[in-house]
Amino acid sequence: MKQFRKMSRYIMQDNLLQPMLTVEELMMVAADLKLNRQLSKEDKLTAITEILVILRLAGARHTATNQLSGGEKKRLSVALELINNPPVIFLDEPTTGLDHQSSTQCISLLKLLAEGGRTVICSIHAPSAKLISQFDNVYIVSAGQCMFQGNGEEIVPFLSKVGLDCPKHYSPVDFIIEVANGDYGYEFLDKMSSCMDNGRNTNYLKKDVKDVHQSINEINSASTSNEKKISPYNYDCSVWYQFKILLKRFWLQTFRDSGYLIFKMVLYAVLGILLGSFYLNMGHDGSMTIYNFGFCYTCIIAFLYLPLMPVLLHFPVEVQIIKREHFNQWYGLTAYYLAMSFTTLPLHTVMTVGYVSIAYFMSDQPIELQRISMFLLVCVLTTFISESFGLMISSVLNLVNGMFLGPCLAVPIMLLAVYGIGQGSDIPPLIRFAMYFSYLRYGMEGLIIAIYGYDRPVLPCPEEVDICPLRDPAYLIKFMGMANVIFWVDILALIACFLIFRLASFYFLRQRLRPNKTFAALHVIGRIVKSHFSISR
């Protein structure tokens, strides 16, 4: 099965392609990942050009994937899997969403690939007589039983044998589909299945098709000869090489999507200005320490939602693309996850620094390198954790459920971050225990200590204010119930939360990419090939 997976490719029904890349760039990424890394770029471009010419995509090689037509996207999906010339290709309803002309072209190209020596197996829904004539052999299923297996031209004689005459004005394909649906009585279904011996009868197969046993033996021979060539990573290149290729692709896509990148930068800047305006010049005001506490809490909330929501919206779609590429042996999940992390985390760092630079100085917080560094470190770690939290949810749930669960889980996390402030030991034990699971609590403590800790002098009280009870930072920290808080302990807690969420999202994503049904499907495919079903060669 391991050998068979490396030799076969599965093209999904939906045309899921990486955005922001041209046809040639996406083909080059596939070539870099699938072909021998020792091949020169010129040799890879030559192979790419040959495939694009065969699939009639040469004219669109410099077109972005999101600007292709439905037929072009389907042909590109096929082209990407032909890079390393797999002997077996599976397609799930390749004509879905295509018009009649595009469907005819698609099936004709698949026929051309089959004539070139590949085994092409595809499911197709209600095909026309013209499309079905392209297939060497057809396998019709109803209620889990084989109704017919053989060449399309043999459908009419087979139906006559079971007592059904196809009307002259009917397409044989449409007629046998109606029969298989039970429109002419369910007793014929038993007759057809018995006549076919539930798929074991090969009398109606195309006579000039190469013997299936010989094909299977060739596959086994190729599997044995290629066994020594398999890398220890079970891919055609190492994890490090995959990482470099995927990292380059991520950064190229990120900067190509300049509109979204600029929008995020503007959003962070606007929110920073807005927050700084709300808490303008409160950092050194002894009468505004409680309000400055609100500044810290607002920063934490911002770094909860700003990284979380885009991930909940985007990553469930990305998971579907990962499924296709990972299942078809493009790369390992470790390389992909590292490349994604080394792309998103630096961007979040830059955005967070910009936000803090605006809000921190507008609110007149202490201009000390140590305090600024501590404040920024807490904000960056909180951002990393929020993104990892979103990845963990999106790795398990689809878009709708993730968008519902993410904000719902954020509410108790926010409440536990400030619950019991000033109550001391009056907090119920259960709530106190739950506080340890709110990473915003550690972030909140870190920001308060960064601003008011480490022996900060007493703040001045404005003349127009009679009394400033919380102007002493030490007393403020004690009043907030943070007298025993150690900044670096909070930092370690934040790092631990980041690693837990990050590793959990990796684990859930890995489980999602290889559920039990995937392995079951592979075994079914293996049995189909070994039982001679639906093979076109």
C-alpha positions as a printed NumPy array, in Angstrom:
array([[  0.   ,   0.   ,   0.   ],
       [  2.894,   2.36 ,   0.757],
       [  4.318,   1.709,  -2.704],
       [  0.913,   2.061,  -4.326],
       [  0.35 ,   5.45 ,  -2.693],
       [  3.619,   6.723,  -4.142],
       [  2.669,   5.489,  -7.604],
       [ -0.91 ,   6.768,  -7.692],
       [ -2.391,  10.264,  -7.649],
       [ -5.891,  11.356,  -6.679],
       [ -7.442,  14.451,  -8.262],
       [-10.374,  15.769,  -6.264],
       [-13.672,  16.969,  -7.629],
       [-13.111,  20.564,  -6.491],
       [-10.412,  22.577,  -8.231],
       [ -8.426,  23.541,  -5.145],
       [ -5.327,  25.428,  -6.276],
       [ -2.855,  27.636,  -4.465],
       [ -3.831,  31.286,  -5.11 ],
       [ -1.563,  34.205,  -6.093],
       [  0.665,  32.005,  -8.269],
       [  0.833,  31.702, -12.037],
       [  0.398,  28.366, -13.789],
       [  4.128,  28.114, -14.467],
       [  5.078,  29.034, -10.892],
       [  2.714,  26.464,  -9.412],
       [  4.002,  23.829, -11.811],
       [  7.584,  24.71 , -10.845],
       [  6.747,  24.283,  -7.149],
       [  5.296,  20.852,  -7.932],
       [  8.382,  20.006, -10.009],
       [ 10.759,  21.091,  -7.23 ],
       [  8.905,  18.924,  -4.714],
       [  8.302,  15.872,  -6.905],
       [ 11.263,  15.587,  -9.269],
       [ 14.842,  14.784,  -8.447],
       [ 16.386,  17.841,  -6.796],
       [ 19.518,  17.29 ,  -8.891],
       [ 17.646,  18.16 , -12.079],
       [ 18.409,  21.601, -13.442],
       [ 15.778,  24.292, -13.699],
       [ 15.957,  24.079, -17.488],
       [ 15.134,  20.365, -17.445],
       [ 12.188,  20.993, -15.146],
       [ 10.923,  23.809, -17.372],
       [ 11.162,  21.495, -20.371],
       [  9.051,  18.859, -18.615],
       [  6.56 ,  21.521, -17.537],
       [  6.262,  22.875, -21.072],
       [  5.586,  19.414, -22.496],
       [  2.793,  18.788, -19.996],
       [  1.22 ,  22.217, -20.531],
       [  1.245,  21.684, -24.308],
       [ -0.407,  18.271, -23.978],
       [ -3.122,  19.677, -21.685],
       [ -3.563,  22.852, -23.775],
       [ -2.397,  25.193, -21.043],
       [  0.651,  26.671, -22.765],
       [ -1.203,  29.9  , -23.507],
       [ -2.113,  30.351, -19.844],
       [  1.286,  29.607, -18.293],
       [  1.68 ,  33.194, -17.065],
       [ -1.928,  33.521, -15.869],
       [ -2.734,  33.556, -12.142],
       [ -4.587,  30.471, -10.951],
       [ -7.52 ,  32.491,  -9.602],
       [ -8.085,  33.923, -13.098],
       [ -8.372,  30.585, -14.899],
       [-11.638,  29.21 , -16.243],
       [-13.219,  26.076, -14.804],
       [-11.845,  23.863, -17.562],
       [ -8.361,  25.338, -17.238],
       [ -8.375,  24.783, -13.475],
       [ -9.383,  21.155, -13.967],
       [ -6.628,  20.615, -16.54 ],
       [ -4.114,  22.339, -14.26 ],
       [ -5.112,  20.002, -11.415],
       [ -4.288,  17.1  , -13.716],
       [ -1.068,  18.726, -14.933],
       [  0.239,  19.189, -11.392],
       [ -0.032,  15.451, -10.746],
       [  1.602,  14.505, -14.055],
       [  4.919,  16.117, -13.129],
       [  6.473,  12.848, -11.98 ],
       [  4.517,  10.712, -14.466],
       [  2.441,   8.538, -12.081],
       [  1.283,   5.216, -13.567],
       [ -2.149,   5.342, -11.857],
       [ -4.427,   8.404, -11.74 ],
       [ -7.768,   8.591,  -9.9  ],
       [-10.235,  11.385, -10.626],
       [-13.414,  12.208,  -8.744],
       [-16.044,  13.415, -11.257],
       [-13.656,  15.43 , -13.451],
       [-16.521,  16.924, -15.506],
       [-18.329,  18.54 , -12.556],
       [-18.953,  22.242, -13.167],
       [-17.833,  22.099, -16.812],
       [-19.917,  22.785, -19.884],
       [-20.337,  20.187, -22.623],
       [-17.351,  21.326, -24.674],
       [-15.032,  21.55 , -21.678],
       [-16.202,  18.14 , -20.451],
       [-15.495,  16.598, -23.855],
       [-12.028,  18.153, -23.941],
       [-11.274,  16.959, -20.419],
       [-12.267,  13.34 , -21.122],
       [-10.392,  13.406, -24.442],
       [ -7.235,  14.487, -22.637],
       [ -7.689,  11.727, -20.071],
       [ -8.102,   9.269, -22.929],
       [ -4.856,  10.584, -24.399],
       [ -3.103,  10.008, -21.08 ],
       [ -4.466,   6.453, -20.886],
       [ -3.223,   5.71 , -24.407],
       [  0.194,   6.905, -23.266],
       [  0.454,   3.949, -20.881],
       [ -1.139,   5.266, -17.698],
       [ -4.044,   3.713, -15.838],
       [ -6.815,   6.327, -15.571],
       [ -9.739,   5.585, -13.258],
       [-12.486,   8.144, -12.739],
       [-16.027,   8.329, -11.453],
       [-18.451,  10.209, -13.669],
       [-22.059,  11.213, -13.063],
       [-24.674,  10.782, -15.834],
       [-22.283,  11.027, -18.82 ],
       [-23.449,  11.525, -22.365],
       [-23.06 ,   8.818, -24.989],
       [-20.183,  10.776, -26.553],
       [-18.29 ,  10.91 , -23.258],
       [-18.864,   7.262, -22.386],
       [-17.528,   6.22 , -25.802],
       [-14.113,   7.533, -24.726],
       [-13.826,   4.939, -21.943],
       [-12.248,   1.56 , -22.627],
       [-14.286,  -0.02 , -19.854],
       [-17.255,   1.098, -17.789],
       [-18.265,  -0.062, -14.32 ],
       [-21.859,   0.733, -13.328],
       [-22.923,   0.42 ,  -9.683],
       [-26.357,   0.423,  -8.065],
       [-27.058,  -0.232,  -4.377],
       [-23.461,  -1.36 ,  -3.919],
       [-23.744,  -4.078,  -6.592],
       [-22.122,  -4.221, -10.021],
       [-24.775,  -3.831, -12.734],
       [-22.387,  -3.863, -15.689],
       [-18.674,  -4.084, -16.384],
       [-17.244,  -3.837, -19.862],
       [-16.948,  -1.79 , -23.009],
       [-19.639,   0.81 , -23.65 ],
       [-20.561,  -0.807, -26.961],
       [-21.54 ,  -3.972, -25.106],
       [-24.26 ,  -2.278, -23.015],
       [-27.102,  -2.918, -25.496],
       [-26.309,  -6.651, -26.031],
       [-25.983,  -7.108, -22.281],
       [-29.366,  -5.498, -21.593],
       [-30.97 ,  -7.687, -24.258],
       [-29.575, -10.738, -22.497],
       [-31.371,  -9.824, -19.272],
       [-34.633,  -9.113, -21.121],
       [-34.43 ,  -5.356, -21.714],
       [-34.424,  -3.827, -25.181],
       [-33.042,  -0.329, -25.465],
       [-35.395,   1.959, -27.436],
       [-33.878,   3.295, -30.651],
       [-34.358,   6.926, -29.615],
       [-32.578,   6.32 , -26.288],
       [-28.928,   6.677, -25.466],
       [-27.71 ,   3.297, -24.144],
       [-26.025,   5.081, -21.256],
       [-29.188,   6.909, -20.223],
       [-31.18 ,   3.73 , -20.525],
       [-28.924,   1.579, -18.359],
       [-28.786,   4.348, -15.748],
       [-32.599,   4.388, -15.621],
       [-32.596,   0.613, -15.313],
       [-29.991,   0.75 , -12.533],
       [-32.177,   3.296, -10.707],
       [-35.025,   0.767, -10.676],
       [-37.288,   2.63 , -13.115],
       [-38.095,  -0.647, -14.927],
       [-38.47 ,  -2.809, -11.849],
       [-36.03 ,  -3.945,  -9.216],
       [-36.116,  -7.546, -10.417],
       [-33.828,  -6.533, -13.293],
       [-31.215,  -5.317, -10.827],
       [-30.839,  -8.828,  -9.411],
       [-30.631, -10.258, -12.929],
       [-27.951,  -7.78 , -13.977],
       [-25.906,  -8.334, -10.837],
       [-26.185, -12.121, -11.191],
       [-25.24 , -11.983, -14.852],
       [-22.198,  -9.892, -13.981],
       [-21.415, -12.137, -11.001],
       [-21.144,  -8.848,  -9.115],
       [-18.176,  -7.7  , -11.207],
       [-16.375, -10.996, -11.754],
       [-17.692, -11.529, -15.288],
       [-15.072, -10.185, -17.727],
       [-16.739, -11.335, -20.975],
       [-17.804,  -7.812, -21.882],
       [-14.407,  -6.16 , -21.384],
       [-12.702,  -4.597, -24.357],
       [-10.789,  -7.343, -26.116],
       [ -7.697,  -5.36 , -27.047],
       [ -7.109,  -4.082, -23.522],
       [ -3.868,  -5.418, -22.056],
       [ -4.379,  -8.269, -19.659],
       [ -4.999,  -6.902, -16.216],
       [ -2.814,  -9.497, -14.551],
       [  0.084,  -8.308, -16.672],
       [ -0.624,  -4.706, -15.64 ],
       [ -0.714,  -5.647, -11.978],
       [  2.525,  -7.587, -12.333],
       [  4.157,  -4.562, -13.971],
       [  3.023,  -2.372, -11.084],
       [  4.417,  -4.844,  -8.564],
       [  7.703,  -5.075, -10.5  ],
       [  8.027,  -1.306, -10.628],
       [  7.202,  -1.164,  -6.935],
       [  9.974,  -3.627,  -6.133],
       [ 12.532,  -1.859,  -8.32 ],
       [ 11.695,   1.528,  -6.829],
       [ 11.697,   0.331,  -3.232],
       [ 15.365,   1.174,  -2.726],
       [ 14.903,   4.666,  -4.131],
       [ 12.431,   5.795,  -1.492],
       [ 13.894,   8.449,   0.735],
       [ 13.85 ,   7.977,   4.524],
       [ 11.227,  10.741,   4.626],
       [  8.867,   8.778,   2.348],
       [  9.022,  11.701,  -0.106],
       [ 11.22 ,  12.544,  -3.071],
       [ 13.149,  15.18 ,  -1.098],
       [ 14.14 ,  15.854,   2.487],
       [ 12.123,  17.819,   5.02 ],
       [ 14.634,  20.683,   4.859],
       [ 14.365,  20.915,   1.07 ],
       [ 10.561,  20.826,   1.248],
       [ 10.686,  23.548,   3.881],
       [ 12.73 ,  25.85 ,   1.633],
       [ 10.414,  25.375,  -1.342],
       [  7.248,  25.873,   0.705],
       [  8.677,  28.88 ,   2.559],
       [  9.458,  30.537,  -0.764],
       [  5.917,  29.806,  -1.951],
       [  4.38 ,  31.231,   1.246],
       [  6.337,  34.472,   1.074],
       [  5.587,  34.87 ,  -2.64 ],
       [  1.863,  34.423,  -2.012],
       [  1.96 ,  36.793,   0.957],
       [  3.541,  39.671,  -0.919],
       [  1.463,  39.013,  -4.051],
       [ -1.64 ,  39.547,  -1.927],
       [ -0.56 ,  43.124,  -1.292],
       [ -4.092,  44.432,  -0.835],
       [ -4.753,  42.169,   2.127],
       [ -1.31 ,  42.859,   3.6  ],
       [ -1.787,  46.637,   3.365],
       [ -5.277,  46.327,   4.833],
       [ -3.915,  44.496,   7.9  ],
       [ -1.166,  47.057,   8.381],
       [ -3.649,  49.932,   8.157],
       [ -6.026,  48.129,  10.526],
       [ -3.331,  47.648,  13.168],
       [ -2.245,  51.28 ,  12.799],
       [ -5.81 ,  52.654,  13.015],
       [ -6.588,  50.554,  16.097],
       [ -3.328,  51.682,  17.672],
       [ -4.202,  55.33 ,  17.057],
       [ -7.746,  54.78 ,  18.321],
       [ -6.562,  53.107,  21.52 ],
       [ -3.881,  55.72 ,  22.053],
       [ -6.508,  58.448,  21.701],
       [ -8.755,  56.822,  24.301],
       [ -5.926,  56.645,  26.85 ],
       [ -4.022,  59.75 ,  25.761],
       [ -1.3  ,  60.811,  28.234],
       [ -2.578,  58.589,  31.064],
       [  0.616,  56.633,  31.634],
       [  2.19 ,  59.153,  34.03 ],
       [ -1.016,  60.425,  35.609],
       [ -1.397,  59.224,  39.23 ],
       [ -5.157,  59.771,  39.107],
       [ -5.599,  57.595,  35.994],
       [ -3.935,  54.363,  37.059],
       [ -7.193,  52.423,  37.004],
       [ -7.885,  53.712,  33.503],
       [ -4.343,  52.766,  32.499],
       [ -5.166,  49.273,  33.739],
       [ -7.955,  49.355,  31.136],
       [ -5.329,  50.282,  28.522],
       [ -3.438,  47.065,  29.27 ],
       [ -6.607,  44.99 ,  29.171],
       [ -7.663,  46.528,  25.845],
       [ -4.26 ,  45.694,  24.365],
       [ -4.64 ,  42.066,  25.441],
       [ -8.121,  41.848,  23.925],
       [ -6.828,  43.34 ,  20.672],
       [ -4.088,  40.723,  20.471],
       [ -6.677,  38.034,  21.092],
       [ -9.005,  38.905,  18.214],
       [ -6.72 ,  40.458,  15.607],
       [ -4.734,  37.238,  14.977],
       [ -7.609,  34.864,  15.797],
       [-10.352,  35.87 ,  13.386],
       [ -8.366,  35.803,  10.093],
       [ -7.132,  32.3  ,  10.91 ],
       [-10.675,  31.066,  11.603],
       [-11.754,  32.439,   8.215],
       [ -8.793,  31.401,   6.098],
       [ -7.305,  28.182,   7.419],
       [-10.324,  25.836,   6.931],
       [-10.075,  26.57 ,   3.195],
       [ -6.321,  26.038,   3.293],
       [ -6.852,  22.651,   4.956],
       [ -8.67 ,  21.39 ,   1.862],
       [ -5.692,  22.325,  -0.326],
       [ -3.31 ,  20.711,   2.153],
       [ -5.385,  17.524,   1.965],
       [ -4.879,  17.282,  -1.793],
       [ -1.181,  18.099,  -1.799],
       [ -0.293,  15.98 ,   1.23 ],
       [ -2.366,  13.013,   0.077],
       [ -0.612,  13.111,  -3.308],
       [  2.806,  12.984,  -1.649],
       [  3.903,  16.548,  -2.392],
       [  5.381,  17.159,   1.034],
       [  5.257,  16.133,   4.659],
       [  3.148,  17.966,   7.178],
       [  6.191,  18.907,   9.255],
       [  7.755,  20.879,   6.398],
       [  4.466,  22.614,   5.627],
       [  3.801,  23.548,   9.241],
       [  7.291,  24.959,   9.752],
       [  7.096,  26.984,   6.529],
       [  3.704,  28.386,   7.506],
       [  4.964,  29.301,  10.984],
       [  8.076,  31.029,   9.648],
       [  5.816,  33.093,   7.393],
       [  2.981,  34.115,   9.705],
       [  4.892,  34.625,  12.969],
       [  7.323,  37.273,  11.619],
       [  4.404,  39.132,  10.041],
       [  2.51 ,  39.099,  13.337],
       [  5.631,  40.387,  15.073],
       [  5.92 ,  43.337,  12.683],
       [  2.199,  44.171,  13.013],
       [  2.349,  43.97 ,  16.799],
       [  5.418,  46.198,  16.987],
       [  3.655,  48.79 ,  14.848],
       [  0.525,  48.68 ,  16.996],
       [  2.457,  48.957,  20.268],
       [  4.699,  51.72 ,  18.942],
       [  1.653,  53.892,  18.324],
       [ -0.524,  53.079,  21.337],
       [  2.315,  52.887,  23.884],
       [  3.762,  56.32 ,  23.169],
       [  0.425,  58.057,  22.625],
       [ -0.737,  56.887,  26.068],
       [  2.518,  58.213,  27.581],
       [  3.732,  54.964,  29.126],
       [  7.219,  54.978,  30.747],
       [  9.95 ,  55.442,  28.144],
       [ 12.414,  52.917,  29.493],
       [ 14.007,  50.325,  27.257],
       [ 13.469,  47.528,  29.766],
       [  9.773,  48.286,  30.263],
       [  9.154,  48.77 ,  26.536],
       [ 10.871,  45.45 ,  25.773],
       [  8.882,  43.634,  28.444],
       [  5.601,  45.156,  27.276],
       [  6.361,  44.275,  23.655],
       [  7.443,  40.732,  24.53 ],
       [  4.133,  40.029,  26.285],
       [  2.142,  41.452,  23.359],
       [  4.062,  39.416,  20.775],
       [  3.675,  36.18 ,  22.736],
       [ -0.045,  36.84 ,  23.195],
       [ -0.371,  37.343,  19.441],
       [  1.45 ,  34.071,  18.738],
       [ -0.783,  32.184,  21.158],
       [ -3.981,  33.643,  19.692],
       [ -2.971,  32.602,  16.181],
       [ -2.058,  29.122,  17.436],
       [ -5.397,  28.967,  19.258],
       [ -7.174,  29.74 ,  15.987],
       [ -5.126,  27.125,  14.138],
       [ -6.062,  24.522,  16.726],
       [ -9.77 ,  25.234,  16.252],
       [ -9.547,  25.418,  12.447],
       [ -7.599,  22.159,  12.283],
       [-10.586,  20.353,  13.767],
       [-13.684,  22.259,  12.619],
       [-14.959,  23.645,   9.352],
       [-15.421,  27.345,   8.641],
       [-18.919,  27.754,  10.08 ],
       [-18.323,  25.812,  13.292],
       [-14.901,  27.376,  13.807],
       [-16.266,  30.911,  13.44 ],
       [-18.883,  30.072,  16.068],
       [-16.661,  28.249,  18.553],
       [-13.665,  30.61 ,  18.398],
       [-15.405,  33.762,  19.722],
       [-17.406,  31.657,  22.201],
       [-14.234,  30.231,  23.738],
       [-12.648,  33.679,  23.76 ],
       [-15.32 ,  35.019,  26.152],
       [-14.386,  32.889,  29.221],
       [-10.704,  33.445,  28.44 ],
       [-11.278,  37.218,  28.61 ],
       [-13.385,  36.997,  31.756],
       [-10.859,  34.84 ,  33.584],
       [ -8.124,  37.321,  32.681],
       [ -9.531,  39.994,  35.018],
       [-11.904,  38.077,  37.27 ],
       [-11.203,  38.6  ,  40.966],
       [ -8.952,  41.634,  40.505],
       [ -8.744,  43.271,  43.95 ],
       [-10.605,  40.459,  45.749],
       [ -7.505,  38.771,  47.102],
       [ -8.326,  35.336,  48.548],
       [-12.105,  35.697,  48.124],
       [-12.037,  34.039,  44.724],
       [-13.798,  30.625,  44.694],
       [-11.334,  27.72 ,  44.358],
       [-12.894,  26.472,  41.125],
       [-12.595,  29.887,  39.483],
       [ -9.053,  30.273,  40.765],
       [ -8.176,  26.916,  39.217],
       [ -9.781,  27.94 ,  35.906],
       [ -7.666,  31.112,  35.83 ],
       [ -4.573,  29.012,  35.174],
       [ -6.061,  28.063,  31.784],
       [ -6.501,  31.646,  30.575],
       [ -3.367,  32.737,  28.756],
       [ -4.715,  36.301,  28.766],
       [ -4.347,  36.226,  32.573],
       [ -0.607,  35.707,  32.225],
       [ -0.457,  38.388,  29.568],
       [ -2.375,  40.821,  31.751],
       [ -0.082,  40.233,  34.708],
       [  2.942,  40.649,  32.478],
       [  1.782,  44.023,  31.143],
       [  0.959,  45.368,  34.622],
       [  4.358,  44.333,  35.973],
       [  6.103,  45.744,  32.88 ],
       [  4.51 ,  49.165,  33.455],
       [  4.257,  49.406,  37.24 ],
       [  6.689,  46.843,  38.599],
       [ 10.41 ,  46.885,  39.307],
       [ 10.32 ,  49.778,  41.824],
       [  8.715,  52.384,  39.624],
       [  8.556,  55.762,  41.464],
       [  5.311,  57.19 ,  42.818],
       [  3.335,  58.903,  40.057],
       [  2.538,  62.625,  40.255],
       [ -1.004,  63.637,  41.176],
       [ -2.52 ,  66.54 ,  39.165],
       [ -3.231,  69.722,  41.095],
       [ -6.913,  69.727,  40.202],
       [ -7.368,  66.305,  41.82 ],
       [ -7.693,  66.174,  45.599],
       [ -6.494,  62.627,  46.167],
       [ -4.871,  59.882,  44.114],
       [ -5.228,  56.685,  46.174],
       [ -3.504,  54.432,  43.623],
       [ -0.622,  56.661,  42.57 ],
       [  1.909,  54.365,  44.256],
       [  2.752,  51.556,  41.737],
       [  3.682,  49.123,  44.52 ],
       [  0.347,  49.656,  46.269],
       [ -1.487,  49.405,  42.928],
       [  0.093,  46.032,  42.209],
       [ -0.817,  44.816,  45.691],
       [ -4.372,  46.153,  45.288],
       [ -4.692,  44.234,  42.008],
       [ -3.679,  41.024,  43.781],
       [ -0.412,  40.759,  41.819],
       [  2.073,  41.304,  44.645],
       [  3.49 ,  37.797,  44.248],
       [  3.572,  37.847,  40.456],
       [  6.957,  37.196,  38.834],
       [  7.245,  38.571,  35.305],
       [  9.465,  35.817,  33.903],
       [  7.183,  33.141,  35.322],
       [  4.35 ,  34.693,  33.3  ],
       [  6.621,  34.705,  30.24 ],
       [  7.367,  31.015,  30.7  ],
       [  3.633,  30.345,  31.094],
       [  2.934,  32.216,  27.849],
       [  5.646,  30.266,  26.042],
       [  4.189,  27.019,  27.391],
       [  0.706,  28.008,  26.161],
       [  2.148,  28.844,  22.749],
       [  3.893,  25.483,  22.455],
       [  0.834,  23.572,  23.687],
       [ -1.546,  25.246,  21.232],
       [  0.951,  25.008,  18.381],
       [  1.685,  21.338,  18.909],
       [ -2.009,  20.578,  19.482],
       [ -2.953,  22.23 ,  16.185],
       [ -0.212,  20.224,  14.433],
       [ -1.492,  16.995,  15.982],
       [ -5.134,  17.704,  15.101],
       [ -4.197,  18.666,  11.557],
       [ -2.199,  15.474,  11.144],
       [ -5.145,  13.412,  12.393],
       [ -7.484,  15.235,  10.055],
       [ -5.245,  14.48 ,   7.089],
       [ -5.21 ,  10.782,   7.809],
       [ -8.555,   9.723,   9.321],
       [ -9.67 ,   6.104,   9.302],
       [-11.791,   6.638,   6.224],
       [ -8.687,   7.621,   4.253],
       [ -6.977,   4.342,   5.   ],
       [-10.186,   2.439,   4.347],
       [-10.501,   4.164,   0.978],
       [ -6.934,   3.229,   0.084],
       [ -7.6  ,  -0.442,   0.839],
       [-10.758,  -0.311,  -1.283],
       [ -8.768,   1.209,  -4.15 ],
       [ -6.165,  -1.524,  -3.787],
       [ -8.827,  -4.231,  -3.908],
       [-10.393,  -2.6  ,  -6.984],
       [ -7.112,  -2.651,  -8.859],
       [ -6.363,  -6.237,  -7.833],
       [ -9.892,  -7.343,  -8.768],
       [ -9.582,  -5.901, -12.285],
       [-12.417,  -3.379, -11.781],
       [-12.714,  -0.179, -13.835],
       [ -9.21 ,  -0.259, -15.271],
       [ -8.472,   1.625, -18.492],
       [ -4.999,   1.127, -19.874]])
